[in-house]
Amino acid sequence: MFAAENGLKGDPRLQAISDAIRVVPHFPKPGIMFQDITTLLLDHKAFKDTVDIFVDRYRDMDISVVAGVEARGFMFGPSIALAIGAKFVPLRKPRKLPGEVIAEAYDLEYGSDCLEMHVGAVQPGERVIVIDDLVATGGTLSAAIRLLERVGAQVVECACVIGLREVKT
Amino acid sequence: MASQDEQQQQQDPRIPKISSAIRVIPNFPKPGIMFQDITTLLLDTKAFSDTIDLFVERYKGQNISVVAGIEARGFIIGPPIALAIGAKFVPMRKPNKLPGEVISEEYSLEYGKDKMEMHVGAVQAGERALIIDDLVATGGTLSAAIRLLERVGVHIVECACVIELSGLKGREWLGDTPLFVLVNSA
């Protein structure tokens, strides 16, 4: 659900947030218009507003876990977690997490990749939001959901700064 | 002044719980390495919040306009600090991750080399910056970040990490740039 559909239509902060995102053509390969959030991170007010919008939405929803997808989910997730009093759980590429992990594979355009989470980071029954900078095909987010559901957590919502409308999720 | 700061930091009542929230994983990523795992700190909401507060208290009001965080664990700690002190957050990344025009700096690993990249235009000459990572070991990564930022005329006020592996003497590789840490490990 896009912010406009969630009752944020007309929120004056959204325009500046959108304007702060830079589009880089043909990255990582020809034909892809890459949505670069690093320019949003350079705009203190727009970055703060981004976090505030998520915090306002989740603060009273009894969320005890914010799971962030490596690596750009790490840039947004912890600030949200701190503000709503939740734990931050990094979901990482293979072999980065040092302890015992559970892993979930997902498809790429060519081939597949894997997302890992530390065993014991999340307890059954916990209410979780999953954060990433952008949702495209939804492959990464659905792997994150499967990982969390496997340990008995309830994924309340996935939250991203950008949703690519042209790509079916 | 530095050693007095360190002494005050040793006595800050929040430090022991931060230190005990960090998990040590033996023999990761290879035999003989005692890996300092901060993910358990991130699960302790009070200890994580205290960690950020300790950095924010130190750097607020010092005219710092840039917090540069080193991929990937610096991305977890840096942005909350940047937001609280009114600074931009600049990710320092592994090669080929940043989409725009970059400048890069090579640095040595135990075996071989790696490269760190930053977006052109992210920082301006004369800006005052912090560099954040979860841990300093040999200092190789931090010194590459220092070189990258200094090449574009930025003044690095301090490098800040949660943990220092003091035995590896990483401090000595940072030149004139001060290093501030919360927890010392052997």
Tab-separated table of C-alpha atoms in Angstrom:
chain	number	residue	atom	x	y	z
A	1	MET	CA	0.000	0.000	0.000
A	2	PHE	CA	1.482	3.325	-0.968
A	3	ALA	CA	1.539	6.193	1.472
A	4	ALA	CA	-1.098	8.107	-0.472
A	5	GLU	CA	-3.432	5.137	-0.121
A	6	ASN	CA	-2.691	4.945	3.601
A	7	GLY	CA	-4.139	8.331	4.396
A	8	LEU	CA	-0.863	10.157	3.976
A	9	LYS	CA	-2.068	11.768	0.754
A	10	GLY	CA	-1.299	15.418	0.985
A	11	ASP	CA	1.190	14.946	3.805
A	12	PRO	CA	3.425	17.918	3.092
A	13	ARG	CA	6.531	15.972	4.007
A	14	LEU	CA	6.172	13.411	1.217
A	15	GLN	CA	7.009	15.737	-1.660
A	16	ALA	CA	10.354	16.768	-0.195
A	17	ILE	CA	11.179	13.146	0.566
A	18	SER	CA	10.378	12.126	-2.996
A	19	ASP	CA	12.349	15.038	-4.418
A	20	ALA	CA	15.370	14.102	-2.337
A	21	ILE	CA	15.647	10.685	-3.992
A	22	ARG	CA	17.972	10.672	-6.996
A	23	VAL	CA	17.362	8.493	-10.042
A	24	VAL	CA	20.536	7.089	-11.583
A	25	PRO	CA	19.936	5.707	-15.096
A	26	HIS	CA	21.416	2.396	-16.249
A	27	PHE	CA	22.568	1.160	-12.849
A	28	PRO	CA	23.439	-1.601	-12.156
A	29	LYS	CA	22.819	-2.368	-15.829
A	30	PRO	CA	21.317	-0.735	-18.956
A	31	GLY	CA	17.602	-0.076	-18.745
A	32	ILE	CA	17.387	0.072	-14.962
A	33	MET	CA	16.497	3.468	-13.444
A	34	PHE	CA	18.062	3.104	-9.998
A	35	GLN	CA	16.342	4.844	-7.094
A	36	ASP	CA	19.214	6.258	-5.041
A	37	ILE	CA	18.272	7.054	-1.432
A	38	THR	CA	21.756	8.280	-0.495
A	39	THR	CA	20.694	11.791	-1.500
A	40	LEU	CA	17.750	11.506	0.913
A	41	LEU	CA	20.260	10.733	3.694
A	42	LEU	CA	22.077	13.985	2.869
A	43	ASP	CA	18.905	16.016	3.464
A	44	HIS	CA	18.600	16.007	7.244
A	45	LYS	CA	15.026	17.287	7.353
A	46	ALA	CA	13.762	14.904	4.674
A	47	PHE	CA	15.569	11.939	6.273
A	48	LYS	CA	14.162	12.833	9.695
A	49	ASP	CA	10.665	13.221	8.201
A	50	THR	CA	10.994	9.786	6.566
A	51	VAL	CA	11.781	8.160	9.906
A	52	ASP	CA	9.070	10.181	11.669
A	53	ILE	CA	6.380	9.045	9.221
A	54	PHE	CA	7.217	5.389	9.905
A	55	VAL	CA	7.483	5.986	13.662
A	56	ASP	CA	4.090	7.737	13.756
A	57	ARG	CA	2.553	4.777	11.955
A	58	TYR	CA	4.080	1.989	14.100
A	59	ARG	CA	4.557	3.462	17.549
A	60	ASP	CA	1.217	2.271	18.969
A	61	MET	CA	1.062	-1.066	17.175
A	62	ASP	CA	2.884	-3.126	19.825
A	63	ILE	CA	5.789	-3.865	17.517
A	64	SER	CA	8.710	-5.468	19.347
A	65	VAL	CA	10.974	-6.165	16.345
A	66	VAL	CA	12.144	-4.075	13.407
A	67	ALA	CA	13.877	-6.350	10.897
A	68	GLY	CA	16.059	-4.512	8.378
A	69	VAL	CA	17.213	-5.985	5.092
A	70	GLU	CA	20.924	-5.579	4.316
A	71	ALA	CA	22.256	-3.061	3.575
A	72	ARG	CA	19.970	-0.085	2.920
A	73	GLY	CA	17.366	-1.400	5.364
A	74	PHE	CA	20.071	-0.846	7.986
A	75	MET	CA	20.037	2.874	7.251
A	76	PHE	CA	16.361	3.309	8.180
A	77	GLY	CA	15.446	0.446	10.485
A	78	PRO	CA	17.468	1.193	13.633
A	79	SER	CA	16.191	4.770	13.979
A	80	ILE	CA	12.623	3.499	13.739
A	81	ALA	CA	13.363	0.689	16.221
A	82	LEU	CA	14.878	3.111	18.744
A	83	ALA	CA	11.921	5.480	18.513
A	84	ILE	CA	9.249	2.801	18.970
A	85	GLY	CA	11.135	0.806	21.632
A	86	ALA	CA	11.702	-2.274	19.468
A	87	LYS	CA	14.721	-4.504	18.909
A	88	PHE	CA	16.582	-4.171	15.617
A	89	VAL	CA	17.294	-7.439	13.800
A	90	PRO	CA	19.533	-7.376	10.721
A	91	LEU	CA	18.606	-9.743	7.883
A	92	ARG	CA	21.841	-10.417	6.068
A	93	LYS	CA	23.470	-11.930	3.007
A	94	PRO	CA	25.044	-15.356	3.597
A	95	ARG	CA	27.993	-15.793	5.972
A	96	LYS	CA	27.933	-12.290	7.433
A	97	LEU	CA	26.175	-13.143	10.709
A	98	PRO	CA	28.638	-14.836	13.080
A	99	GLY	CA	26.297	-16.951	15.193
A	100	GLU	CA	23.918	-19.763	14.364
A	101	VAL	CA	21.527	-18.674	11.592
A	102	ILE	CA	18.455	-19.769	9.736
A	103	ALA	CA	18.421	-19.088	6.016
A	104	GLU	CA	15.784	-18.561	3.329
A	105	ALA	CA	16.521	-18.669	-0.396
A	106	TYR	CA	14.852	-16.419	-2.945
A	107	ASP	CA	14.938	-15.989	-6.708
A	108	LEU	CA	16.859	-13.338	-8.567
A	109	GLU	CA	16.381	-12.433	-12.204
A	110	TYR	CA	19.257	-14.833	-12.885
A	111	GLY	CA	19.917	-17.376	-10.163
A	112	SER	CA	19.086	-17.133	-6.497
A	113	ASP	CA	20.302	-15.539	-3.277
A	114	CYS	CA	19.810	-16.178	0.415
A	115	LEU	CA	18.780	-14.131	3.452
A	116	GLU	CA	19.935	-15.100	6.961
A	117	MET	CA	18.798	-14.260	10.477
A	118	HIS	CA	20.359	-15.146	13.825
A	119	VAL	CA	18.696	-17.980	15.710
A	120	GLY	CA	17.157	-16.569	18.876
A	121	ALA	CA	16.915	-12.984	17.672
A	122	VAL	CA	13.127	-13.195	17.395
A	123	GLN	CA	10.713	-15.146	19.644
A	124	PRO	CA	7.447	-16.808	18.616
A	125	GLY	CA	4.529	-14.423	18.866
A	126	GLU	CA	6.565	-11.258	18.441
A	127	ARG	CA	5.060	-8.568	16.193
A	128	VAL	CA	7.512	-7.498	13.496
A	129	ILE	CA	7.859	-4.922	10.774
A	130	VAL	CA	10.304	-5.520	7.924
A	131	ILE	CA	12.147	-2.496	6.532
A	132	ASP	CA	13.943	-1.996	3.238
A	133	ASP	CA	14.636	1.111	1.169
A	134	LEU	CA	12.730	-0.110	-1.861
A	135	VAL	CA	10.357	-2.873	-2.943
A	136	ALA	CA	10.574	-4.004	-6.568
A	137	THR	CA	9.565	-7.614	-7.293
A	138	GLY	CA	9.046	-8.336	-3.596
A	139	GLY	CA	11.420	-11.321	-3.726
A	140	THR	CA	13.638	-10.097	-0.892
A	141	LEU	CA	10.735	-9.014	1.304
A	142	SER	CA	8.896	-12.296	0.834
A	143	ALA	CA	12.053	-14.189	1.857
A	144	ALA	CA	12.208	-11.980	4.961
A	145	ILE	CA	8.555	-12.728	5.760
A	146	ARG	CA	9.130	-16.483	5.358
A	147	LEU	CA	12.174	-16.333	7.669
A	148	LEU	CA	10.254	-14.540	10.390
A	149	GLU	CA	7.154	-16.702	10.075
A	150	ARG	CA	9.305	-19.825	10.353
A	151	VAL	CA	10.234	-18.780	13.882
A	152	GLY	CA	6.623	-18.026	14.762
A	153	ALA	CA	6.755	-14.243	14.535
A	154	GLN	CA	3.887	-12.229	13.111
A	155	VAL	CA	4.888	-9.861	10.330
A	156	VAL	CA	2.527	-6.927	10.833
A	157	GLU	CA	3.715	-4.983	7.779
A	158	CYS	CA	6.569	-4.452	5.363
A	159	ALA	CA	7.629	-0.825	5.098
A	160	CYS	CA	9.734	0.742	2.376
A	161	VAL	CA	10.629	4.274	1.424
A	162	ILE	CA	9.965	3.551	-2.272
A	163	GLY	CA	7.585	1.216	-4.038
A	164	LEU	CA	8.106	0.666	-7.770
A	165	ARG	CA	4.603	0.839	-9.210
A	166	GLU	CA	5.531	-0.705	-12.547
A	167	VAL	CA	6.707	-3.943	-10.954
A	168	LYS	CA	4.061	-6.394	-9.810
A	169	THR	CA	4.608	-7.518	-6.231
B	1	MET	CA	42.050	15.857	27.544
B	2	ALA	CA	41.752	12.498	25.779
B	3	SER	CA	42.744	10.379	28.744
B	4	GLN	CA	40.409	12.267	31.050
B	5	ASP	CA	37.575	11.611	28.599
B	6	GLU	CA	38.495	7.933	28.571
B	7	GLN	CA	38.436	7.794	32.352
B	8	GLN	CA	35.051	9.475	32.443
B	9	GLN	CA	33.834	7.028	29.819
B	10	GLN	CA	35.081	4.072	31.886
B	11	GLN	CA	32.950	5.292	34.758
B	12	ASP	CA	29.792	6.047	32.812
B	13	PRO	CA	27.249	3.728	34.433
B	14	ARG	CA	25.766	2.782	31.088
B	15	ILE	CA	28.958	1.174	29.751
B	16	PRO	CA	28.942	-2.168	31.673
B	17	LYS	CA	25.523	-3.148	30.314
B	18	ILE	CA	26.563	-2.148	26.798
B	19	SER	CA	29.692	-4.251	27.107
B	20	SER	CA	27.861	-7.286	28.460
B	21	ALA	CA	25.267	-7.057	25.674
B	22	ILE	CA	27.991	-7.751	23.095
B	23	ARG	CA	28.381	-11.442	22.303
B	24	VAL	CA	31.750	-13.006	21.544
B	25	ILE	CA	31.713	-15.746	18.923
B	26	PRO	CA	34.889	-17.851	18.877
B	27	ASN	CA	36.540	-18.869	15.629
B	28	PHE	CA	34.559	-16.603	13.305
B	29	PRO	CA	35.166	-15.906	10.457
B	30	LYS	CA	38.130	-18.249	10.885
B	31	PRO	CA	39.913	-20.217	13.637
B	32	GLY	CA	41.566	-18.070	16.273
B	33	ILE	CA	39.398	-14.978	15.796
B	34	MET	CA	37.114	-14.034	18.721
B	35	PHE	CA	34.380	-12.137	16.852
B	36	GLN	CA	32.687	-9.259	18.671
B	37	ASP	CA	29.010	-9.599	17.733
B	38	ILE	CA	27.013	-6.397	18.213
B	39	THR	CA	23.735	-7.909	16.987
B	40	THR	CA	22.934	-8.897	20.572
B	41	LEU	CA	23.422	-5.259	21.606
B	42	LEU	CA	20.786	-4.316	19.004
B	43	LEU	CA	18.352	-6.729	20.692
B	44	ASP	CA	18.723	-4.904	24.018
B	45	THR	CA	16.656	-1.767	23.505
B	46	LYS	CA	18.027	0.060	26.543
B	47	ALA	CA	21.665	-0.790	25.861
B	48	PHE	CA	21.357	0.154	22.164
B	49	SER	CA	19.621	3.395	23.076
B	50	ASP	CA	22.347	4.157	25.651
B	51	THR	CA	25.022	3.435	23.036
B	52	ILE	CA	23.555	6.023	20.681
B	53	ASP	CA	23.025	8.498	23.538
B	54	LEU	CA	26.677	8.280	24.581
B	55	PHE	CA	27.799	9.253	21.077
B	56	VAL	CA	25.136	11.930	20.673
B	57	GLU	CA	26.027	13.537	24.006
B	58	ARG	CA	29.653	13.708	22.927
B	59	TYR	CA	29.064	15.163	19.453
B	60	LYS	CA	25.970	17.358	19.725
B	61	GLY	CA	26.714	21.057	19.449
B	62	GLN	CA	30.118	20.517	17.862
B	63	ASN	CA	29.148	21.754	14.420
B	64	ILE	CA	29.462	18.322	12.871
B	65	SER	CA	27.622	18.245	9.571
B	66	VAL	CA	28.607	14.767	8.344
B	67	VAL	CA	28.404	11.313	9.888
B	68	ALA	CA	30.162	8.830	7.607
B	69	GLY	CA	29.300	5.198	8.330
B	70	ILE	CA	31.304	2.221	7.115
B	71	GLU	CA	29.459	-0.654	5.451
B	72	ALA	CA	27.631	-2.471	6.842
B	73	ARG	CA	27.527	-2.257	10.639
B	74	GLY	CA	28.402	1.447	10.526
B	75	PHE	CA	25.063	1.849	8.698
B	76	ILE	CA	23.264	0.607	11.814
B	77	ILE	CA	24.920	2.958	14.294
B	78	GLY	CA	25.627	6.037	12.156
B	79	PRO	CA	22.163	7.204	11.025
B	80	PRO	CA	20.602	7.463	14.504
B	81	ILE	CA	23.566	9.606	15.563
B	82	ALA	CA	23.336	11.747	12.412
B	83	LEU	CA	19.622	12.335	12.910
B	84	ALA	CA	20.078	13.306	16.558
B	85	ILE	CA	22.923	15.781	15.961
B	86	GLY	CA	21.477	17.334	12.805
B	87	ALA	CA	24.081	15.925	10.399
B	88	LYS	CA	23.912	14.217	7.000
B	89	PHE	CA	24.611	10.497	6.815
B	90	VAL	CA	27.116	9.365	4.189
B	91	PRO	CA	27.570	5.644	3.549
B	92	MET	CA	31.122	4.472	2.813
B	93	ARG	CA	30.656	1.361	0.720
B	94	LYS	CA	32.325	-1.668	-0.802
B	95	PRO	CA	33.013	-1.379	-4.542
B	96	ASN	CA	30.191	-1.236	-7.090
B	97	LYS	CA	27.375	-0.668	-4.607
B	98	LEU	CA	26.954	3.111	-4.904
B	99	PRO	CA	25.089	3.971	-8.096
B	100	GLY	CA	26.440	7.434	-8.840
B	101	GLU	CA	29.898	8.785	-9.546
B	102	VAL	CA	32.287	7.741	-6.772
B	103	ILE	CA	35.757	8.316	-5.491
B	104	SER	CA	37.536	5.302	-4.089
B	105	GLU	CA	40.378	4.461	-1.758
B	106	GLU	CA	42.241	1.192	-1.610
B	107	TYR	CA	43.293	-0.394	1.647
B	108	SER	CA	45.158	-3.504	2.721
B	109	LEU	CA	43.633	-6.624	4.182
B	110	GLU	CA	45.492	-9.390	5.948
B	111	TYR	CA	45.645	-11.081	2.536
B	112	GLY	CA	45.193	-8.775	-0.432
B	113	LYS	CA	43.389	-5.472	-0.826
B	114	ASP	CA	39.899	-4.027	-0.747
B	115	LYS	CA	38.387	-0.720	-1.835
B	116	MET	CA	36.092	1.772	-0.146
B	117	GLU	CA	33.875	4.167	-2.122
B	118	MET	CA	32.005	7.394	-1.442
B	119	HIS	CA	29.662	9.365	-3.697
B	120	VAL	CA	31.134	12.444	-5.370
B	121	GLY	CA	29.357	15.503	-3.990
B	122	ALA	CA	28.148	13.875	-0.785
B	123	VAL	CA	30.458	16.039	1.280
B	124	GLN	CA	31.881	19.530	0.722
B	125	ALA	CA	35.322	20.878	1.504
B	126	GLY	CA	35.448	22.336	4.991
B	127	GLU	CA	32.711	20.168	6.467
B	128	ARG	CA	33.322	18.634	9.902
B	129	ALA	CA	32.808	14.869	9.979
B	130	LEU	CA	32.641	11.844	12.228
B	131	ILE	CA	33.463	8.376	10.981
B	132	ILE	CA	31.475	5.557	12.573
B	133	ASP	CA	32.016	1.799	12.600
B	134	ASP	CA	31.040	-0.882	15.094
B	135	LEU	CA	34.608	-1.938	15.812
B	136	VAL	CA	38.198	-0.853	15.218
B	137	ALA	CA	40.795	-3.611	14.878
B	138	THR	CA	43.862	-2.885	12.731
B	139	GLY	CA	42.539	0.552	11.766
B	140	GLY	CA	42.865	-0.226	8.052
B	141	THR	CA	39.234	0.471	7.212
B	142	LEU	CA	39.028	3.639	9.296
B	143	SER	CA	42.230	5.022	7.836
B	144	ALA	CA	40.887	4.436	4.311
B	145	ALA	CA	37.754	6.371	5.275
B	146	ILE	CA	39.902	9.184	6.708
B	147	ARG	CA	41.921	9.388	3.480
B	148	LEU	CA	38.767	9.419	1.326
B	149	LEU	CA	37.211	12.286	3.263
B	150	GLU	CA	40.436	14.281	3.542
B	151	ARG	CA	40.920	14.029	-0.223
B	152	VAL	CA	37.774	16.127	-0.657
B	153	GLY	CA	38.800	18.625	2.009
B	154	VAL	CA	36.712	17.417	4.922
B	155	HIS	CA	37.984	17.754	8.488
B	156	ILE	CA	37.506	14.564	10.494
B	157	VAL	CA	36.754	15.548	14.060
B	158	GLU	CA	36.910	12.001	15.387
B	159	CYS	CA	36.471	8.315	14.577
B	160	ALA	CA	33.945	6.654	16.860
B	161	CYS	CA	33.400	2.938	17.417
B	162	VAL	CA	31.526	0.859	19.937
B	163	ILE	CA	34.482	-1.520	20.435
B	164	GLU	CA	38.261	-1.240	20.154
B	165	LEU	CA	40.527	-4.281	19.957
B	166	SER	CA	43.309	-2.410	21.686
B	167	GLY	CA	45.873	-5.162	21.241
B	168	LEU	CA	45.847	-4.554	17.492
B	169	LYS	CA	46.889	-0.911	18.018
B	170	GLY	CA	44.547	0.410	15.326
B	171	ARG	CA	44.774	3.864	16.905
B	172	GLU	CA	48.319	4.196	15.580
B	173	TRP	CA	47.106	4.031	11.975
B	174	LEU	CA	44.768	6.966	12.304
B	175	GLY	CA	47.422	9.688	12.176
B	176	ASP	CA	46.243	12.842	13.897
B	177	THR	CA	42.612	11.771	13.922
B	178	PRO	CA	41.380	11.004	17.442
B	179	LEU	CA	39.540	7.773	18.193
B	180	PHE	CA	36.719	7.436	20.709
B	181	VAL	CA	35.336	4.061	21.786
B	182	LEU	CA	32.893	2.844	24.405
B	183	VAL	CA	34.278	-0.626	25.098
B	184	ASN	CA	37.859	-1.858	25.099
B	185	SER	CA	38.590	-5.465	24.332
B	186	ALA	CA	41.980	-7.177	24.321
